[in-house]
Amino acid sequence: MGSMDGTSPRRTSVARDRDTEGRARNARPRDGLGRPLPYGTEGVPRQPEGVVRRPEESVAEAQRLLDEGKPFHAHEVFEDAWKSGPQEERELWRGLAQLAVGLTHAARGNVTGGARLLRRGAGAVEEWAAGAGRRPHGIDLRGVIAWARDLAGEVERGVPVDAGARAPRLRSAR
């Protein structure tokens, strides 16, 4: 057992993964849905955090990850765009990140969390679209919103979700 860490009388100190700045990072391997795997297990490669991409690159990278059944990782791409993009687009990217997390939870079998996040993300994207009046970076906002609401209903009806098979089409074929 480790030594006491001072935060709780019953809590012991365990070596924590830290990045080069000393921030806590969990280096534990993860599966495609972001679930932690035992140390020493082969996981899927982690999505690097803090990557600044052009919006079109963010959409393409997120779509690739969604198609591969890795919505947890696509969420990281949307989160990077949300944090590094222009202020006027942050709510769009935040909504898309919520949709990816909703798909993640749905695929993990979390009915309540999956449906709630899919609807919350759809609402955020819809609200952003109402104020923007444009189709940013080729994203089919109406199609993505409809996909999220349809999937939320299926999740609530108990339909199992395969993340890759149910990935949204971020851009329409137009």
PDB file of C-alpha atoms in Angstrom:
ATOM      1  CA  MET A   1       0.000   0.000   0.000  1.00  0.00           C
ATOM      2  CA  GLY A   2       1.222   3.540  -0.708  1.00  0.00           C
ATOM      3  CA  SER A   3       1.757   6.356   1.765  1.00  0.00           C
ATOM      4  CA  MET A   4      -0.883   8.814   2.858  1.00  0.00           C
ATOM      5  CA  ASP A   5      -1.235  11.707   0.423  1.00  0.00           C
ATOM      6  CA  GLY A   6      -2.821  14.243   2.770  1.00  0.00           C
ATOM      7  CA  THR A   7      -6.094  14.651   0.850  1.00  0.00           C
ATOM      8  CA  SER A   8      -8.058  12.095   2.828  1.00  0.00           C
ATOM      9  CA  PRO A   9      -7.262  10.047   5.913  1.00  0.00           C
ATOM     10  CA  ARG A  10      -8.211   6.840   4.068  1.00  0.00           C
ATOM     11  CA  ARG A  11      -6.660   7.690   0.696  1.00  0.00           C
ATOM     12  CA  THR A  12      -3.190   6.471  -0.146  1.00  0.00           C
ATOM     13  CA  SER A  13      -0.726   7.907  -2.577  1.00  0.00           C
ATOM     14  CA  VAL A  14      -0.431   6.023  -5.840  1.00  0.00           C
ATOM     15  CA  ALA A  15       2.040   6.954  -8.554  1.00  0.00           C
ATOM     16  CA  ARG A  16       0.103   9.094 -11.049  1.00  0.00           C
ATOM     17  CA  ASP A  17       0.853   9.523 -14.708  1.00  0.00           C
ATOM     18  CA  ARG A  18       2.031  13.086 -15.361  1.00  0.00           C
ATOM     19  CA  ASP A  19       2.819  15.008 -18.514  1.00  0.00           C
ATOM     20  CA  THR A  20       5.947  17.128 -18.945  1.00  0.00           C
ATOM     21  CA  GLU A  21       4.256  20.089 -17.189  1.00  0.00           C
ATOM     22  CA  GLY A  22       3.306  17.917 -14.210  1.00  0.00           C
ATOM     23  CA  ARG A  23      -0.428  17.725 -15.039  1.00  0.00           C
ATOM     24  CA  ALA A  24      -2.145  14.428 -14.253  1.00  0.00           C
ATOM     25  CA  ARG A  25      -2.534  12.247 -17.347  1.00  0.00           C
ATOM     26  CA  ASN A  26      -3.812   8.724 -17.439  1.00  0.00           C
ATOM     27  CA  ALA A  27      -1.462   6.717 -19.654  1.00  0.00           C
ATOM     28  CA  ARG A  28      -3.526   3.578 -19.177  1.00  0.00           C
ATOM     29  CA  PRO A  29      -4.334   1.948 -22.528  1.00  0.00           C
ATOM     30  CA  ARG A  30      -7.880   2.387 -23.831  1.00  0.00           C
ATOM     31  CA  ASP A  31     -10.131   0.636 -26.308  1.00  0.00           C
ATOM     32  CA  GLY A  32     -11.815   2.304 -29.284  1.00  0.00           C
ATOM     33  CA  LEU A  33     -14.642   3.546 -27.079  1.00  0.00           C
ATOM     34  CA  GLY A  34     -12.228   5.088 -24.583  1.00  0.00           C
ATOM     35  CA  ARG A  35     -12.726   2.459 -21.895  1.00  0.00           C
ATOM     36  CA  PRO A  36      -9.610   1.894 -19.785  1.00  0.00           C
ATOM     37  CA  LEU A  37      -7.828  -1.411 -20.269  1.00  0.00           C
ATOM     38  CA  PRO A  38      -5.423  -3.057 -17.822  1.00  0.00           C
ATOM     39  CA  TYR A  39      -1.874  -1.693 -17.878  1.00  0.00           C
ATOM     40  CA  GLY A  40       0.276  -3.731 -20.248  1.00  0.00           C
ATOM     41  CA  THR A  41      -2.673  -4.452 -22.570  1.00  0.00           C
ATOM     42  CA  GLU A  42      -2.517  -3.333 -26.180  1.00  0.00           C
ATOM     43  CA  GLY A  43      -4.955  -0.455 -26.637  1.00  0.00           C
ATOM     44  CA  VAL A  44      -5.746   1.743 -29.583  1.00  0.00           C
ATOM     45  CA  PRO A  45      -3.424   4.699 -30.177  1.00  0.00           C
ATOM     46  CA  ARG A  46      -4.448   7.756 -28.166  1.00  0.00           C
ATOM     47  CA  GLN A  47      -5.628  10.843 -29.959  1.00  0.00           C
ATOM     48  CA  PRO A  48      -3.089  13.583 -29.257  1.00  0.00           C
ATOM     49  CA  GLU A  49      -4.581  16.522 -27.360  1.00  0.00           C
ATOM     50  CA  GLY A  50      -4.132  20.193 -28.133  1.00  0.00           C
ATOM     51  CA  VAL A  51      -3.644  19.771 -31.887  1.00  0.00           C
ATOM     52  CA  VAL A  52      -4.543  22.875 -33.874  1.00  0.00           C
ATOM     53  CA  ARG A  53      -5.999  21.931 -37.260  1.00  0.00           C
ATOM     54  CA  ARG A  54      -7.758  23.814 -39.995  1.00  0.00           C
ATOM     55  CA  PRO A  55     -11.538  23.255 -39.592  1.00  0.00           C
ATOM     56  CA  GLU A  56     -11.701  21.086 -42.723  1.00  0.00           C
ATOM     57  CA  GLU A  57      -8.943  18.885 -41.275  1.00  0.00           C
ATOM     58  CA  SER A  58     -10.854  18.588 -37.993  1.00  0.00           C
ATOM     59  CA  VAL A  59     -13.993  17.474 -39.833  1.00  0.00           C
ATOM     60  CA  ALA A  60     -12.066  14.939 -41.946  1.00  0.00           C
ATOM     61  CA  GLU A  61     -10.134  13.526 -38.966  1.00  0.00           C
ATOM     62  CA  ALA A  62     -13.261  13.279 -36.815  1.00  0.00           C
ATOM     63  CA  GLN A  63     -15.139  11.532 -39.645  1.00  0.00           C
ATOM     64  CA  ARG A  64     -12.314   9.017 -40.064  1.00  0.00           C
ATOM     65  CA  LEU A  65     -12.374   8.222 -36.352  1.00  0.00           C
ATOM     66  CA  LEU A  66     -16.172   7.987 -36.265  1.00  0.00           C
ATOM     67  CA  ASP A  67     -16.130   5.621 -39.250  1.00  0.00           C
ATOM     68  CA  GLU A  68     -13.563   3.455 -37.420  1.00  0.00           C
ATOM     69  CA  GLY A  69     -15.913   3.187 -34.435  1.00  0.00           C
ATOM     70  CA  LYS A  70     -13.841   5.547 -32.271  1.00  0.00           C
ATOM     71  CA  PRO A  71     -16.235   8.319 -31.242  1.00  0.00           C
ATOM     72  CA  PHE A  72     -14.316   8.862 -27.982  1.00  0.00           C
ATOM     73  CA  HIS A  73     -11.289   9.820 -30.068  1.00  0.00           C
ATOM     74  CA  ALA A  74     -13.376  11.918 -32.480  1.00  0.00           C
ATOM     75  CA  HIS A  75     -14.566  13.852 -29.434  1.00  0.00           C
ATOM     76  CA  GLU A  76     -10.933  14.816 -28.748  1.00  0.00           C
ATOM     77  CA  VAL A  77     -10.632  16.251 -32.283  1.00  0.00           C
ATOM     78  CA  PHE A  78     -13.824  18.283 -31.839  1.00  0.00           C
ATOM     79  CA  GLU A  79     -12.633  19.432 -28.421  1.00  0.00           C
ATOM     80  CA  ASP A  80      -9.352  20.673 -29.921  1.00  0.00           C
ATOM     81  CA  ALA A  81     -11.341  22.629 -32.549  1.00  0.00           C
ATOM     82  CA  TRP A  82     -13.620  24.004 -29.831  1.00  0.00           C
ATOM     83  CA  LYS A  83     -10.678  25.209 -27.745  1.00  0.00           C
ATOM     84  CA  SER A  84      -8.526  26.565 -30.585  1.00  0.00           C
ATOM     85  CA  GLY A  85     -11.115  27.797 -33.079  1.00  0.00           C
ATOM     86  CA  PRO A  86     -12.619  31.225 -33.481  1.00  0.00           C
ATOM     87  CA  GLN A  87     -14.944  32.340 -30.681  1.00  0.00           C
ATOM     88  CA  GLU A  88     -17.963  32.453 -32.999  1.00  0.00           C
ATOM     89  CA  GLU A  89     -17.609  28.716 -33.781  1.00  0.00           C
ATOM     90  CA  ARG A  90     -16.895  27.361 -30.309  1.00  0.00           C
ATOM     91  CA  GLU A  91     -20.492  26.368 -29.565  1.00  0.00           C
ATOM     92  CA  LEU A  92     -20.669  24.449 -32.851  1.00  0.00           C
ATOM     93  CA  TRP A  93     -17.557  22.417 -32.029  1.00  0.00           C
ATOM     94  CA  ARG A  94     -18.705  21.916 -28.439  1.00  0.00           C
ATOM     95  CA  GLY A  95     -22.028  20.555 -29.705  1.00  0.00           C
ATOM     96  CA  LEU A  96     -20.244  18.197 -32.104  1.00  0.00           C
ATOM     97  CA  ALA A  97     -18.025  17.005 -29.235  1.00  0.00           C
ATOM     98  CA  GLN A  98     -21.151  16.282 -27.181  1.00  0.00           C
ATOM     99  CA  LEU A  99     -22.575  14.248 -30.060  1.00  0.00           C
ATOM    100  CA  ALA A 100     -19.406  12.149 -30.214  1.00  0.00           C
ATOM    101  CA  VAL A 101     -19.525  11.572 -26.453  1.00  0.00           C
ATOM    102  CA  GLY A 102     -23.213  10.677 -26.740  1.00  0.00           C
ATOM    103  CA  LEU A 103     -22.375   8.064 -29.383  1.00  0.00           C
ATOM    104  CA  THR A 104     -19.593   6.785 -27.119  1.00  0.00           C
ATOM    105  CA  HIS A 105     -21.970   6.321 -24.193  1.00  0.00           C
ATOM    106  CA  ALA A 106     -24.648   4.761 -26.390  1.00  0.00           C
ATOM    107  CA  ALA A 107     -22.147   2.243 -27.796  1.00  0.00           C
ATOM    108  CA  ARG A 108     -21.001   1.422 -24.247  1.00  0.00           C
ATOM    109  CA  GLY A 109     -24.616   0.623 -23.335  1.00  0.00           C
ATOM    110  CA  ASN A 110     -25.247   3.743 -21.237  1.00  0.00           C
ATOM    111  CA  VAL A 111     -28.818   4.420 -22.382  1.00  0.00           C
ATOM    112  CA  THR A 112     -29.520   7.463 -20.222  1.00  0.00           C
ATOM    113  CA  GLY A 113     -26.188   9.213 -20.758  1.00  0.00           C
ATOM    114  CA  GLY A 114     -26.040   8.370 -24.453  1.00  0.00           C
ATOM    115  CA  ALA A 115     -29.513   9.665 -25.274  1.00  0.00           C
ATOM    116  CA  ARG A 116     -29.088  12.752 -23.083  1.00  0.00           C
ATOM    117  CA  LEU A 117     -25.771  13.759 -24.668  1.00  0.00           C
ATOM    118  CA  LEU A 118     -27.021  13.078 -28.202  1.00  0.00           C
ATOM    119  CA  ARG A 119     -29.995  15.374 -27.586  1.00  0.00           C
ATOM    120  CA  ARG A 120     -27.899  18.010 -25.802  1.00  0.00           C
ATOM    121  CA  GLY A 121     -25.373  18.051 -28.651  1.00  0.00           C
ATOM    122  CA  ALA A 122     -28.139  18.218 -31.274  1.00  0.00           C
ATOM    123  CA  GLY A 123     -29.673  21.164 -29.424  1.00  0.00           C
ATOM    124  CA  ALA A 124     -26.340  22.973 -29.211  1.00  0.00           C
ATOM    125  CA  VAL A 125     -25.638  22.461 -32.933  1.00  0.00           C
ATOM    126  CA  GLU A 126     -29.185  23.520 -33.819  1.00  0.00           C
ATOM    127  CA  GLU A 127     -28.939  26.650 -31.675  1.00  0.00           C
ATOM    128  CA  TRP A 128     -25.596  27.545 -33.244  1.00  0.00           C
ATOM    129  CA  ALA A 129     -26.949  26.935 -36.773  1.00  0.00           C
ATOM    130  CA  ALA A 130     -29.958  29.187 -36.131  1.00  0.00           C
ATOM    131  CA  GLY A 131     -27.646  32.092 -35.371  1.00  0.00           C
ATOM    132  CA  ALA A 132     -25.085  31.341 -38.055  1.00  0.00           C
ATOM    133  CA  GLY A 133     -27.281  30.949 -41.118  1.00  0.00           C
ATOM    134  CA  ARG A 134     -24.567  29.079 -42.988  1.00  0.00           C
ATOM    135  CA  ARG A 135     -23.138  25.613 -43.525  1.00  0.00           C
ATOM    136  CA  PRO A 136     -19.687  25.758 -41.927  1.00  0.00           C
ATOM    137  CA  HIS A 137     -16.837  23.762 -43.370  1.00  0.00           C
ATOM    138  CA  GLY A 138     -19.220  21.627 -45.427  1.00  0.00           C
ATOM    139  CA  ILE A 139     -20.885  20.126 -42.333  1.00  0.00           C
ATOM    140  CA  ASP A 140     -24.450  18.952 -42.977  1.00  0.00           C
ATOM    141  CA  LEU A 141     -25.876  20.434 -39.784  1.00  0.00           C
ATOM    142  CA  ARG A 142     -29.481  19.393 -40.473  1.00  0.00           C
ATOM    143  CA  GLY A 143     -28.396  15.851 -41.246  1.00  0.00           C
ATOM    144  CA  VAL A 144     -26.214  15.625 -38.134  1.00  0.00           C
ATOM    145  CA  ILE A 145     -29.010  16.982 -35.915  1.00  0.00           C
ATOM    146  CA  ALA A 146     -31.536  14.510 -37.379  1.00  0.00           C
ATOM    147  CA  TRP A 147     -29.042  11.629 -36.967  1.00  0.00           C
ATOM    148  CA  ALA A 148     -28.498  12.481 -33.295  1.00  0.00           C
ATOM    149  CA  ARG A 149     -32.187  12.739 -32.459  1.00  0.00           C
ATOM    150  CA  ASP A 150     -33.033   9.527 -34.324  1.00  0.00           C
ATOM    151  CA  LEU A 151     -30.220   7.665 -32.596  1.00  0.00           C
ATOM    152  CA  ALA A 152     -31.251   9.010 -29.178  1.00  0.00           C
ATOM    153  CA  GLY A 153     -34.719   7.561 -29.723  1.00  0.00           C
ATOM    154  CA  GLU A 154     -33.306   4.190 -30.761  1.00  0.00           C
ATOM    155  CA  VAL A 155     -31.001   4.120 -27.746  1.00  0.00           C
ATOM    156  CA  GLU A 156     -33.963   4.771 -25.447  1.00  0.00           C
ATOM    157  CA  ARG A 157     -35.878   1.924 -27.097  1.00  0.00           C
ATOM    158  CA  GLY A 158     -33.005  -0.400 -26.203  1.00  0.00           C
ATOM    159  CA  VAL A 159     -31.518  -0.798 -29.680  1.00  0.00           C
ATOM    160  CA  PRO A 160     -27.823  -1.785 -29.310  1.00  0.00           C
ATOM    161  CA  VAL A 161     -25.426   0.663 -30.934  1.00  0.00           C
ATOM    162  CA  ASP A 162     -22.360  -0.254 -32.973  1.00  0.00           C
ATOM    163  CA  ALA A 163     -20.399   3.016 -33.012  1.00  0.00           C
ATOM    164  CA  GLY A 164     -18.818   2.484 -36.429  1.00  0.00           C
ATOM    165  CA  ALA A 165     -22.008   1.306 -38.100  1.00  0.00           C
ATOM    166  CA  ARG A 166     -23.996   4.221 -36.626  1.00  0.00           C
ATOM    167  CA  ALA A 167     -21.421   6.954 -37.246  1.00  0.00           C
ATOM    168  CA  PRO A 168     -22.950  10.163 -38.573  1.00  0.00           C
ATOM    169  CA  ARG A 169     -22.136  11.586 -41.988  1.00  0.00           C
ATOM    170  CA  LEU A 170     -20.683  14.979 -41.130  1.00  0.00           C
ATOM    171  CA  ARG A 171     -20.801  16.065 -44.760  1.00  0.00           C
ATOM    172  CA  SER A 172     -23.560  15.164 -47.165  1.00  0.00           C
ATOM    173  CA  ALA A 173     -22.768  13.706 -50.562  1.00  0.00           C
ATOM    174  CA  ARG A 174     -23.656  16.990 -52.283  1.00  0.00           C
TER     175      ARG A 174
END
